[in-house]
Tab-separated table of N, CA and C in Angstrom:
chain	number	residue	atom	x	y	z
A	250	MET	N	-48.956	-3.071	-1.445
A	250	MET	CA	-48.614	-3.932	-2.811
A	250	MET	C	-46.126	-2.543	-2.607
A	251	ASN	N	-45.514	-3.254	-2.286
A	251	ASN	CA	-44.304	-3.632	-1.738
A	251	ASN	C	-43.619	-2.494	-2.517
A	252	GLU	N	-43.126	-1.019	-3.104
A	252	GLU	CA	-42.998	-0.810	-4.314
A	252	GLU	C	-40.896	-0.662	-4.280
A	253	MET	N	-40.707	-0.853	-3.225
A	253	MET	CA	-39.725	-1.053	-2.991
A	253	MET	C	-38.528	-1.949	-3.325
A	254	LYS	N	-38.006	-1.584	-4.751
A	254	LYS	CA	-37.102	-2.432	-5.072
A	254	LYS	C	-35.685	-2.147	-5.853
A	255	ILE	N	-34.148	-2.606	-5.527
A	255	ILE	CA	-33.106	-1.812	-5.608
A	255	ILE	C	-32.869	-2.557	-6.619
A	256	LYS	N	-32.198	-0.203	-6.903
A	256	LYS	CA	-32.262	-0.774	-8.676
A	256	LYS	C	-30.545	-0.256	-8.836
A	257	GLU	N	-30.600	-1.047	-10.444
A	257	GLU	CA	-28.513	-1.367	-10.453
A	257	GLU	C	-27.845	-2.207	-9.184
A	258	TRP	N	-28.218	-2.857	-9.023
A	258	TRP	CA	-27.875	-4.349	-7.904
A	258	TRP	C	-26.955	-4.416	-8.982
A	259	TRP	N	-26.204	-4.659	-9.819
A	259	TRP	CA	-25.287	-5.512	-11.338
A	259	TRP	C	-23.981	-4.639	-11.215
A	260	ILE	N	-24.598	-3.530	-10.409
A	260	ILE	CA	-22.770	-2.599	-10.286
A	260	ILE	C	-22.249	-3.426	-9.810
A	261	PRO	N	-22.140	-2.766	-8.207
A	261	PRO	CA	-21.636	-3.778	-7.441
A	261	PRO	C	-20.697	-5.859	-7.982
A	262	THR	N	-21.419	-6.063	-8.778
A	262	THR	CA	-21.322	-7.250	-9.613
A	262	THR	C	-20.636	-7.153	-10.049
A	263	LEU	N	-21.044	-6.361	-10.892
A	263	LEU	CA	-19.390	-6.297	-12.494
A	263	LEU	C	-18.570	-5.317	-11.878
A	264	VAL	N	-18.588	-4.564	-11.332
A	264	VAL	CA	-17.984	-4.211	-10.272
A	264	VAL	C	-16.284	-5.346	-9.134
A	265	GLY	N	-17.482	-6.307	-8.880
A	265	GLY	CA	-16.482	-7.518	-8.391
A	265	GLY	C	-16.087	-7.717	-9.910
A	266	ILE	N	-16.522	-8.711	-10.515
A	266	ILE	CA	-15.365	-9.447	-11.598
A	266	ILE	C	-14.968	-8.606	-12.060
A	267	GLY	N	-14.452	-6.695	-12.461
A	267	GLY	CA	-13.995	-6.351	-12.486
A	267	GLY	C	-12.286	-6.008	-11.559
A	268	LEU	N	-12.830	-6.006	-10.534
A	268	LEU	CA	-11.487	-6.693	-9.582
A	268	LEU	C	-10.799	-7.721	-10.023
A	269	MET	N	-11.629	-8.436	-9.026
A	269	MET	CA	-11.214	-9.801	-9.914
A	269	MET	C	-10.448	-10.679	-10.621
A	270	PHE	N	-11.059	-9.931	-12.202
A	270	PHE	CA	-10.828	-10.009	-13.463
A	270	PHE	C	-8.637	-9.433	-13.183
A	271	MET	N	-8.869	-8.182	-12.138
A	271	MET	CA	-7.420	-6.784	-12.611
A	271	MET	C	-6.609	-7.786	-11.512
A	272	GLY	N	-7.416	-7.950	-10.365
A	272	GLY	CA	-6.201	-8.991	-9.174
A	272	GLY	C	-5.718	-9.887	-9.438
A	273	GLY	N	-6.937	-10.540	-9.858
A	273	GLY	CA	-6.012	-12.375	-10.938
A	273	GLY	C	-5.535	-11.673	-12.238
A	274	PHE	N	-5.071	-10.472	-13.080
A	274	PHE	CA	-4.087	-10.252	-13.714
A	274	PHE	C	-2.443	-9.909	-13.530
A	275	PHE	N	-3.463	-9.095	-12.628
A	275	PHE	CA	-1.516	-8.374	-11.373
A	275	PHE	C	-1.165	-10.049	-11.131
A	276	MET	N	-1.654	-10.714	-10.421
A	276	MET	CA	-1.173	-11.833	-10.036
A	276	MET	C	-0.137	-13.436	-11.639
A	277	LEU	N	-1.324	-12.885	-12.427
A	277	LEU	CA	-0.537	-14.107	-13.349
A	277	LEU	C	0.797	-13.012	-14.037
A	278	GLN	N	1.276	-11.853	-14.420
A	278	GLN	CA	1.702	-10.298	-14.235
A	278	GLN	C	2.669	-10.235	-13.633
A	279	PRO	N	3.668	-10.824	-12.524
A	279	PRO	CA	4.031	-10.153	-11.775
A	279	PRO	C	5.566	-9.213	-12.093
A	280	VAL	N	5.844	-9.437	-12.561
A	280	VAL	CA	7.060	-8.483	-13.460
A	280	VAL	C	6.818	-6.886	-14.039
A	281	GLU	N	5.339	-7.031	-14.759
A	281	GLU	CA	4.556	-6.162	-14.909
A	281	GLU	C	4.212	-5.422	-13.922
A	282	THR	N	3.252	-6.124	-13.331
A	282	THR	CA	2.872	-5.154	-12.855
A	282	THR	C	3.591	-4.704	-11.961
A	283	PHE	N	4.389	-5.352	-11.312
A	283	PHE	CA	5.782	-4.246	-10.613
A	283	PHE	C	6.112	-3.961	-10.579
A	284	MET	N	6.668	-2.953	-12.508
A	284	MET	CA	6.864	-1.645	-13.201
A	284	MET	C	6.379	-1.008	-13.261
A	285	VAL	N	4.544	-1.653	-13.418
A	285	VAL	CA	3.596	-0.412	-13.097
A	285	VAL	C	4.053	0.044	-11.748
A	286	LEU	N	3.721	-0.145	-10.930
A	286	LEU	CA	3.878	-0.591	-9.276
A	286	LEU	C	4.819	1.175	-9.210
A	287	THR	N	6.548	0.745	-9.965
A	287	THR	CA	7.746	1.965	-9.755
A	287	THR	C	7.347	2.595	-10.326
A	288	ALA	N	6.590	2.682	-11.039
A	288	ALA	CA	6.618	3.952	-12.201
A	288	ALA	C	5.690	4.940	-11.507
A	289	ILE	N	4.383	4.517	-11.161
A	289	ILE	CA	3.523	5.269	-9.919
A	289	ILE	C	4.616	5.345	-8.927
A	290	PHE	N	6.107	4.805	-8.083
A	290	PHE	CA	5.674	5.741	-6.997
A	290	PHE	C	6.809	5.814	-7.623
A	291	GLY	N	7.734	6.526	-8.255
A	291	GLY	CA	8.193	7.242	-8.818
A	291	GLY	C	7.296	8.551	-9.641
A	292	TRP	N	6.033	8.576	-10.151
A	292	TRP	CA	5.318	9.763	-9.815
A	292	TRP	C	4.388	9.653	-9.270
A	293	LEU	N	4.502	9.557	-7.808
A	293	LEU	CA	3.907	10.429	-6.218
A	293	LEU	C	5.193	10.823	-5.619
A	294	ILE	N	6.876	10.675	-5.889
A	294	ILE	CA	7.275	10.648	-4.768
A	294	ILE	C	8.067	12.371	-5.983
A	295	PHE	N	7.853	12.644	-7.684
A	295	PHE	CA	7.897	13.306	-8.011
A	295	PHE	C	6.800	14.310	-7.965
A	296	THR	N	5.517	14.075	-8.157
A	296	THR	CA	4.341	15.222	-8.086
A	296	THR	C	4.009	15.110	-6.561
A	297	ALA	N	4.635	14.712	-5.215
A	297	ALA	CA	5.434	15.531	-3.896
A	297	ALA	C	6.510	16.384	-3.302
A	298	GLY	N	7.296	16.161	-3.965
A	298	GLY	CA	8.158	16.813	-4.873
A	298	GLY	C	7.649	18.654	-5.263
A	299	GLY	N	6.863	18.243	-5.937
A	299	GLY	CA	6.283	19.916	-6.813
A	299	GLY	C	5.557	20.130	-5.585
A	300	PHE	N	5.086	19.548	-5.155
A	300	PHE	CA	4.030	20.283	-4.394
A	300	PHE	C	4.614	20.627	-2.775
A	301	ASN	N	5.437	19.940	-2.257
A	301	ASN	CA	6.389	20.105	-1.441
A	301	ASN	C	6.912	21.547	-1.474
A	302	THR	N	8.360	21.838	-2.680
A	302	THR	CA	8.727	23.060	-3.568
A	302	THR	C	7.601	24.037	-2.926
A	303	VAL	N	5.882	24.014	-4.236
A	303	VAL	CA	4.232	24.682	-3.986
A	303	VAL	C	4.627	25.613	-2.763
A	304	PHE	N	4.028	24.619	-2.170
A	304	PHE	CA	3.979	24.982	-0.464
A	304	PHE	C	5.249	25.095	0.683
A	305	ALA	N	6.750	25.204	-0.272
A	305	ALA	CA	7.496	26.449	0.772
A	305	ALA	C	7.282	27.935	0.101
A	306	LEU	N	7.405	27.641	-1.488
A	306	LEU	CA	7.544	28.973	-1.972
A	306	LEU	C	5.902	29.655	-1.213
A	307	ARG	N	5.353	29.306	-0.970
A	307	ARG	CA	3.565	30.199	-0.784
A	307	ARG	C	4.261	30.731	0.488
A	308	ASN	N	4.723	29.464	0.644
A	308	ASN	CA	5.233	29.932	2.720
A	308	ASN	C	6.081	30.400	3.344
A	309	ARG	N	7.070	31.488	2.468
A	309	ARG	CA	8.301	31.161	3.049
A	309	ARG	C	7.934	32.943	4.046
A	310	LYS	N	6.821	33.611	3.888
A	310	LYS	CA	6.748	34.634	4.798
A	310	LYS	C	6.141	34.248	6.574
A	311	PHE	N	5.466	32.690	6.058
A	311	PHE	CA	5.381	32.730	7.462
A	311	PHE	C	6.099	31.557	8.400
A	312	PHE	N	6.793	30.278	7.771
A	312	PHE	CA	7.468	29.662	8.213
A	312	PHE	C	9.112	30.003	8.572
A	313	ASP	N	9.448	29.850	9.342
A	313	ASP	CA	11.173	30.030	9.838
A	313	ASP	C	11.478	28.817	8.699
A	314	GLY	N	11.363	28.072	8.829
A	314	GLY	CA	12.323	26.198	8.288
A	314	GLY	C	11.453	26.543	6.736
A	315	TRP	N	10.601	27.700	6.887
A	315	TRP	CA	9.769	27.525	5.212
A	315	TRP	C	11.263	26.458	3.890
A	316	TYR	N	12.339	27.070	4.130
A	316	TYR	CA	13.707	26.391	3.095
A	316	TYR	C	13.398	24.483	2.890
A	317	ILE	N	13.604	25.017	4.276
A	317	ILE	CA	13.613	22.940	4.562
A	317	ILE	C	12.729	22.308	3.800
A	318	TYR	N	11.148	22.962	3.686
A	318	TYR	CA	10.177	21.741	2.880
A	318	TYR	C	10.858	21.776	1.379
A	319	LEU	N	11.282	23.592	0.936
A	319	LEU	CA	11.659	24.432	-0.544
A	319	LEU	C	12.837	22.783	-0.839
A	320	ILE	N	14.158	22.354	0.044
A	320	ILE	CA	15.044	21.394	-0.345
A	320	ILE	C	14.452	20.107	0.368
A	321	ILE	N	13.570	19.608	1.077
A	321	ILE	CA	12.491	18.536	0.805
A	321	ILE	C	12.195	17.971	-0.669
A	322	GLY	N	11.836	19.512	-0.437
A	322	GLY	CA	10.157	19.432	-1.708
A	322	GLY	C	11.667	18.929	-3.410
A	323	LEU	N	12.384	20.102	-3.369
A	323	LEU	CA	13.310	20.046	-4.837
A	323	LEU	C	13.801	18.352	-4.753
A	324	LEU	N	14.456	18.004	-4.282
A	324	LEU	CA	14.638	16.658	-3.508
A	324	LEU	C	14.298	15.874	-4.578
A	325	GLU	N	12.898	15.397	-3.423
A	325	GLU	CA	11.969	14.782	-4.204
A	325	GLU	C	11.961	14.820	-5.918
A	326	ALA	N	11.017	16.096	-5.967
A	326	ALA	CA	10.950	16.087	-6.790
A	326	ALA	C	12.425	15.092	-8.750
A	327	VAL	N	13.530	15.962	-8.092
A	327	VAL	CA	14.624	15.275	-8.386
A	327	VAL	C	14.901	13.833	-8.781
A	328	LEU	N	14.383	13.170	-7.377
A	328	LEU	CA	14.654	11.970	-7.215
A	328	LEU	C	13.576	10.936	-8.017
A	329	GLY	N	12.067	12.117	-7.960
A	329	GLY	CA	11.198	11.075	-8.384
A	329	GLY	C	10.961	11.257	-10.038
A	330	ALA	N	11.990	12.437	-10.815
A	330	ALA	CA	12.626	11.925	-11.902
A	330	ALA	C	13.458	11.353	-12.493
A	331	VAL	N	14.435	11.351	-11.843
A	331	VAL	CA	15.691	9.959	-11.503
A	331	VAL	C	14.668	8.705	-11.990
A	332	MET	N	13.554	8.738	-11.389
A	332	MET	CA	12.835	7.215	-10.582
A	332	MET	C	12.452	7.212	-12.425
A	333	LEU	N	12.117	7.979	-12.482
A	333	LEU	CA	10.992	7.809	-13.928
A	333	LEU	C	11.722	7.665	-15.464
A	334	PHE	N	13.048	8.417	-15.432
A	334	PHE	CA	13.826	7.968	-16.214
A	334	PHE	C	14.512	7.118	-15.746
A	335	GLN	N	14.724	5.746	-14.859
A	335	GLN	CA	15.937	5.270	-14.811
A	335	GLN	C	14.582	3.419	-14.152
A	336	PRO	N	14.140	2.806	-14.447
A	336	PRO	CA	12.564	2.741	-14.046
A	336	PRO	C	13.503	1.636	-13.117
A	337	GLU	N	14.539	0.617	-13.179
A	337	GLU	CA	15.307	0.142	-12.628
A	337	GLU	C	16.186	0.246	-11.216
A	338	LEU	N	16.086	1.641	-11.200
A	338	LEU	CA	16.575	1.957	-9.790
A	338	LEU	C	15.416	2.581	-9.505
A	339	SER	N	14.302	2.186	-10.164
A	339	SER	CA	12.836	2.732	-8.882
A	339	SER	C	12.567	1.181	-8.284
A	340	ALA	N	12.777	0.688	-9.499
A	340	ALA	CA	12.692	-0.469	-8.673
A	340	ALA	C	12.689	-1.446	-7.712
A	341	THR	N	14.809	-0.991	-7.823
A	341	THR	CA	15.204	-1.595	-6.476
A	341	THR	C	14.492	-0.762	-5.228
A	342	THR	N	14.765	0.799	-5.104
A	342	THR	CA	14.304	1.424	-4.381
A	342	THR	C	12.848	1.305	-4.124
A	343	LEU	N	12.014	0.363	-4.444
A	343	LEU	CA	11.074	0.223	-4.279
A	343	LEU	C	10.842	-1.324	-2.760
A	344	ILE	N	11.787	-1.473	-3.206
A	344	ILE	CA	11.910	-3.140	-2.546
A	344	ILE	C	13.116	-2.834	-1.407
A	345	MET	N	14.092	-2.106	-1.962
A	345	MET	CA	15.050	-1.851	-0.896
A	345	MET	C	13.439	-1.067	0.458
A	346	PHE	N	13.134	-0.558	-0.610
A	346	PHE	CA	12.329	1.239	1.189
A	346	PHE	C	11.234	-0.044	2.135
A	347	MET	N	10.737	-1.355	1.164
A	347	MET	CA	10.106	-1.704	2.001
A	347	MET	C	10.648	-2.986	2.234
A	348	GLY	N	11.866	-3.484	2.189
A	348	GLY	CA	12.657	-4.118	3.299
A	348	GLY	C	13.002	-3.467	4.354
A	349	PHE	N	13.708	-2.013	4.171
A	349	PHE	CA	13.916	-1.309	5.629
A	349	PHE	C	13.301	-1.479	6.595
A	350	TRP	N	12.216	-0.538	5.937
A	350	TRP	CA	10.402	-0.407	6.362
A	350	TRP	C	10.048	-1.407	7.446
A	351	LEU	N	9.586	-2.476	6.599
A	351	LEU	CA	9.460	-4.116	7.007
A	351	LEU	C	10.206	-4.329	8.915
A	352	THR	N	12.142	-3.343	8.401
A	352	THR	CA	13.138	-4.096	9.096
A	352	THR	C	12.576	-3.520	10.147
A	353	PHE	N	12.608	-1.745	10.136
A	353	PHE	CA	11.952	-1.022	11.566
A	353	PHE	C	10.858	-1.509	12.475
A	354	SER	N	10.271	-2.209	11.458
A	354	SER	CA	8.160	-2.833	12.060
A	354	SER	C	8.876	-3.544	12.450
A	355	ALA	N	9.668	-4.393	11.933
A	355	ALA	CA	10.260	-5.574	12.861
A	355	ALA	C	10.817	-5.505	14.186
A	356	VAL	N	11.716	-4.108	14.570
A	356	VAL	CA	13.045	-4.176	15.822
A	356	VAL	C	11.466	-3.580	16.093
A	357	ALA	N	10.488	-2.507	16.463
A	357	ALA	CA	9.230	-1.551	16.711
A	357	ALA	C	8.957	-2.769	17.585
A	358	ARG	N	8.371	-4.048	17.598
A	358	ARG	CA	7.183	-4.886	17.251
A	358	ARG	C	8.013	-5.708	18.164
A	359	ILE	N	9.901	-5.808	18.580
A	359	ILE	CA	10.506	-6.725	19.206
A	359	ILE	C	10.970	-5.779	20.454
A	360	SER	N	11.105	-4.738	20.508
A	360	SER	CA	10.955	-3.606	21.479
A	360	SER	C	9.787	-3.361	22.866
A	361	LEU	N	8.583	-3.556	21.870
A	361	LEU	CA	7.374	-3.535	22.640
A	361	LEU	C	7.111	-4.006	22.654
A	362	SER	N	8.040	-5.914	22.273
A	362	SER	CA	7.812	-7.010	23.318
A	362	SER	C	7.729	-7.000	24.953
A	363	PHE	N	8.820	-6.667	24.714
A	363	PHE	CA	9.995	-6.823	25.822
A	363	PHE	C	9.104	-5.571	27.224
A	364	TRP	N	8.722	-4.131	26.602
A	364	TRP	CA	8.004	-3.659	27.350
A	364	TRP	C	6.530	-4.324	27.758
A	365	LEU	N	6.327	-5.048	27.069
A	365	LEU	CA	4.867	-5.652	27.463
A	365	LEU	C	5.468	-6.189	28.078
A	366	LYS	N	6.187	-7.218	28.448
A	366	LYS	CA	6.780	-7.985	29.514
A	366	LYS	C	7.017	-7.146	30.209
A	367	LYS	N	7.796	-6.129	30.902
A	367	LYS	CA	8.316	-5.625	32.164
A	367	LYS	C	6.587	-5.093	32.382
A	368	ALA	N	5.530	-5.352	31.423
A	368	ALA	CA	4.595	-4.335	32.108
A	368	ALA	C	3.655	-5.815	32.727
A	369	GLU	N	4.224	-6.604	32.462
A	369	GLU	CA	3.180	-8.443	32.839
A	369	GLU	C	2.736	-8.237	32.137
A	370	LEU	N	2.137	-7.590	30.925
A	370	LEU	CA	0.593	-8.311	30.057
A	370	LEU	C	1.056	-9.227	29.885
A	371	PRO	N	-0.232	-10.279	29.442
A	371	PRO	CA	-0.582	-11.773	28.876
A	371	PRO	C	-0.229	-11.149	27.783
A	372	ASN	N	0.317	-12.405	26.189
A	372	ASN	CA	0.598	-12.618	25.733
A	372	ASN	C	1.277	-11.232	24.812
A	373	TRP	N	2.661	-11.218	25.610
A	373	TRP	CA	3.154	-10.270	24.667
A	373	TRP	C	3.863	-11.157	24.360
A	374	TRP	N	4.414	-12.018	24.260
A	374	TRP	CA	5.112	-13.298	23.736
A	374	TRP	C	4.702	-12.567	22.047
A	375	ILE	N	3.741	-12.741	21.564
A	375	ILE	CA	3.100	-11.817	20.718
A	375	ILE	C	3.833	-11.512	19.577
A	376	SER	N	3.130	-10.433	20.186
A	376	SER	CA	4.419	-9.017	19.396
A	376	SER	C	5.802	-9.379	19.388
A	377	LEU	N	6.751	-10.412	20.814
A	377	LEU	CA	7.755	-10.351	19.695
A	377	LEU	C	7.164	-11.841	18.599
A	378	LEU	N	6.885	-13.283	19.223
A	378	LEU	CA	6.830	-13.536	17.733
A	378	LEU	C	6.037	-12.668	16.235
A	379	SER	N	5.660	-12.138	16.535
A	379	SER	CA	4.984	-11.416	14.979
A	379	SER	C	6.394	-10.896	14.771
A	380	GLY	N	7.175	-10.114	14.974
A	380	GLY	CA	8.374	-8.709	15.061
A	380	GLY	C	8.959	-10.473	14.495
A	381	ILE	N	9.961	-10.879	15.374
A	381	ILE	CA	10.892	-12.860	13.989
A	381	ILE	C	10.459	-13.040	13.242
A	382	ILE	N	8.942	-12.350	12.847
A	382	ILE	CA	8.657	-13.491	12.069
A	382	ILE	C	8.253	-12.079	11.086
A	383	LEU	N	8.742	-10.764	11.558
A	383	LEU	CA	8.721	-9.707	10.243
A	383	LEU	C	10.553	-9.666	9.894
A	384	LEU	N	11.269	-9.834	10.805
A	384	LEU	CA	13.090	-9.403	10.860
A	384	LEU	C	13.002	-10.727	9.823
A	385	PHE	N	12.785	-11.589	9.710
A	385	PHE	CA	12.835	-12.685	8.630
A	385	PHE	C	12.696	-12.685	7.284
A	386	PHE	N	11.580	-11.862	7.131
A	386	PHE	CA	10.710	-12.129	5.880
A	386	PHE	C	11.320	-10.137	5.306
A	387	SER	N	11.617	-9.296	6.555
A	387	SER	CA	12.182	-8.422	6.137
A	387	SER	C	13.775	-8.782	5.476
A	388	ILE	N	14.677	-10.070	6.286
A	388	ILE	CA	15.889	-9.690	5.954
A	388	ILE	C	15.984	-10.255	4.871
A	389	LEU	N	14.873	-11.545	4.460
A	389	LEU	CA	14.839	-12.610	3.297
A	389	LEU	C	14.390	-10.770	1.553
A	390	ILE	N	13.348	-10.106	2.314
A	390	ILE	CA	13.289	-9.231	1.135
A	390	ILE	C	15.054	-8.916	0.674
A	391	LEU	N	15.443	-8.086	1.384
A	391	LEU	CA	17.219	-7.785	1.559
A	391	LEU	C	17.374	-8.140	0.476
A	392	ILE	N	17.692	-9.725	0.785
A	392	ILE	CA	19.126	-10.009	0.524
A	392	ILE	C	18.570	-10.627	-0.692
A	393	ASN	N	16.907	-10.291	-1.383
A	393	ASN	CA	16.085	-11.112	-2.457
A	393	ASN	C	16.221	-10.806	-3.121
A	394	PRO	N	16.047	-10.302	-3.923
A	394	PRO	CA	15.334	-8.533	-4.574
A	394	PRO	C	13.598	-9.323	-5.192
A	395	VAL	N	14.460	-10.946	-5.696
A	395	VAL	CA	12.888	-11.110	-6.640
A	395	VAL	C	12.248	-11.573	-5.366
A	396	ILE	N	12.278	-12.044	-3.805
A	396	ILE	CA	11.133	-12.236	-3.174
A	396	ILE	C	10.277	-10.358	-2.442
A	397	GLY	N	11.231	-9.894	-3.024
A	397	GLY	CA	10.502	-7.991	-2.412
A	397	GLY	C	9.795	-7.854	-3.733
A	398	MET	N	10.100	-8.522	-5.220
A	398	MET	CA	9.364	-7.690	-5.958
A	398	MET	C	7.697	-8.504	-5.704
A	399	PHE	N	7.788	-9.527	-5.746
A	399	PHE	CA	6.593	-10.772	-5.875
A	399	PHE	C	5.610	-10.135	-3.716
A	400	SER	N	6.842	-9.805	-3.292
A	400	SER	CA	5.489	-9.216	-1.670
A	400	SER	C	5.125	-8.015	-2.893
A	401	VAL	N	5.793	-7.320	-2.923
A	401	VAL	CA	5.237	-6.033	-3.445
A	401	VAL	C	3.634	-5.848	-4.364
A	402	VAL	N	4.071	-7.295	-5.492
A	402	VAL	CA	2.986	-7.678	-6.112
A	402	VAL	C	1.884	-8.566	-5.777
A	403	TYR	N	1.673	-8.652	-4.745
A	403	TYR	CA	0.697	-10.153	-4.755
A	403	TYR	C	0.460	-9.267	-2.907
A	404	LEU	N	1.164	-8.053	-2.146
A	404	LEU	CA	0.097	-7.050	-1.719
A	404	LEU	C	-0.400	-6.426	-1.888
A	405	VAL	N	-0.256	-6.372	-3.508
A	405	VAL	CA	-1.647	-5.156	-3.835
A	405	VAL	C	-2.391	-5.856	-4.386
A	406	SER	N	-1.816	-6.667	-5.166
A	406	SER	CA	-3.021	-7.383	-6.235
A	406	SER	C	-4.174	-8.399	-5.205
A	407	ILE	N	-3.724	-9.479	-4.354
A	407	ILE	CA	-4.461	-10.192	-3.660
A	407	ILE	C	-5.783	-9.390	-2.610
A	408	PRO	N	-5.536	-7.936	-2.394
A	408	PRO	CA	-6.627	-7.419	-1.164
A	408	PRO	C	-7.620	-6.573	-2.940
A	409	ILE	N	-7.085	-6.644	-3.930
A	409	ILE	CA	-7.878	-5.838	-5.267
A	409	ILE	C	-8.865	-6.718	-4.999
A	410	PHE	N	-7.847	-8.724	-5.831
A	410	PHE	CA	-8.781	-9.935	-5.976
A	410	PHE	C	-9.935	-10.158	-5.099
A	411	MET	N	-10.002	-9.715	-3.312
A	411	MET	CA	-10.381	-9.608	-2.571
A	411	MET	C	-11.834	-8.885	-2.582
A	412	ALA	N	-11.462	-7.606	-2.630
A	412	ALA	CA	-12.582	-6.767	-3.064
A	412	ALA	C	-13.384	-7.052	-3.424
A	413	GLY	N	-12.285	-7.385	-4.982
A	413	GLY	CA	-13.617	-7.790	-6.146
A	413	GLY	C	-14.371	-8.742	-5.727
A	414	LEU	N	-13.992	-10.206	-4.988
A	414	LEU	CA	-15.515	-11.069	-4.806
A	414	LEU	C	-16.346	-10.768	-3.691
A	415	LEU	N	-15.697	-9.841	-2.239
A	415	LEU	CA	-16.604	-9.079	-1.794
A	415	LEU	C	-18.572	-8.116	-2.330
A	416	SER	N	-17.332	-7.603	-3.643
A	416	SER	CA	-18.134	-7.346	-3.916
A	416	SER	C	-18.722	-7.698	-4.952
A	417	LEU	N	-18.493	-8.780	-5.441
A	417	LEU	CA	-19.491	-9.447	-6.485
A	417	LEU	C	-20.775	-10.207	-5.901
A	418	PHE	N	-19.881	-11.017	-3.981
A	418	PHE	CA	-20.536	-11.372	-3.622
A	418	PHE	C	-22.104	-10.260	-2.836
A	419	PHE	N	-21.423	-9.499	-2.554
A	419	PHE	CA	-22.670	-8.326	-2.161
A	419	PHE	C	-23.533	-7.352	-3.675
A	420	GLY	N	-23.414	-7.786	-4.785
A	420	GLY	CA	-24.180	-7.508	-5.933
A	420	GLY	C	-25.342	-8.950	-5.170
A	421	ILE	N	-24.747	-9.458	-5.293
A	421	ILE	CA	-25.018	-11.243	-5.383
A	421	ILE	C	-26.556	-11.225	-4.532
A	422	GLN	N	-26.172	-10.599	-3.333
A	422	GLN	CA	-26.982	-11.067	-2.210
A	422	GLN	C	-28.168	-9.450	-2.426
A	423	LEU	N	-27.754	-8.719	-3.557
A	423	LEU	CA	-28.356	-7.539	-3.640
A	423	LEU	C	-29.642	-8.128	-4.742
A	424	LYS	N	-28.799	-9.161	-5.555
A	424	LYS	CA	-30.362	-9.456	-6.269
A	424	LYS	C	-30.771	-10.239	-5.577
A	425	GLN	N	-30.346	-11.288	-4.415
A	425	GLN	CA	-31.075	-12.453	-3.872
A	425	GLN	C	-32.004	-11.376	-3.021
A	426	PHE	N	-32.049	-10.090	-1.982
A	426	PHE	CA	-32.671	-8.924	-1.360
A	426	PHE	C	-34.227	-8.595	-2.269
A	427	ASP	N	-33.919	-8.361	-3.705
A	427	ASP	CA	-34.044	-8.064	-4.248
A	427	ASP	C	-35.617	-8.611	-4.764
A	428	ASN	N	-35.228	-10.132	-5.150
A	428	ASN	CA	-36.311	-11.030	-5.486
A	428	ASN	C	-37.149	-11.278	-4.448
A	429	ASN	N	-36.545	-11.546	-3.993
A	429	ASN	CA	-37.026	-12.207	-2.220
A	429	ASN	C	-38.412	-10.801	-1.465
A	430	LEU	N	-38.184	-9.297	-2.773
A	430	LEU	CA	-38.962	-8.062	-2.054
A	430	LEU	C	-40.694	-8.441	-2.584
């Protein structure tokens, strides 16, 4: 008799249901989700500043440029604290960061496409097209911050929902496999 049984098959199923619920909740509450994400963004910058400050001070005898880390760490800590106490600034900063980051990524893709074309590689136009599309959306985000807010929320909530769906599917597959043993 085969004694191989899958134990706790229901755990991935339960995790999947939870993730799907949270992803759906985030999508239905975009403003509240965005404000939580901006608070997390502020805490991350504040924490990074603290760690960079400690790193600089603890290693000042080993690095000639330790003071650069100290300055960066202190600036990050101050910026993070301001962002925590000024949530509107944090929200605007997150949207602007995303818009400029996507703009620079778009320009890099467009530049790469010209190099690919010069190297006579096929499908160079895909890089050009994706860069143009990315540039269009990055400009939209910079012009209209509401689009940026929804972009951030859905870039977080959709993968959470999908991870939940996959976990749920995995749990169901485990149960079916277990029943077939």
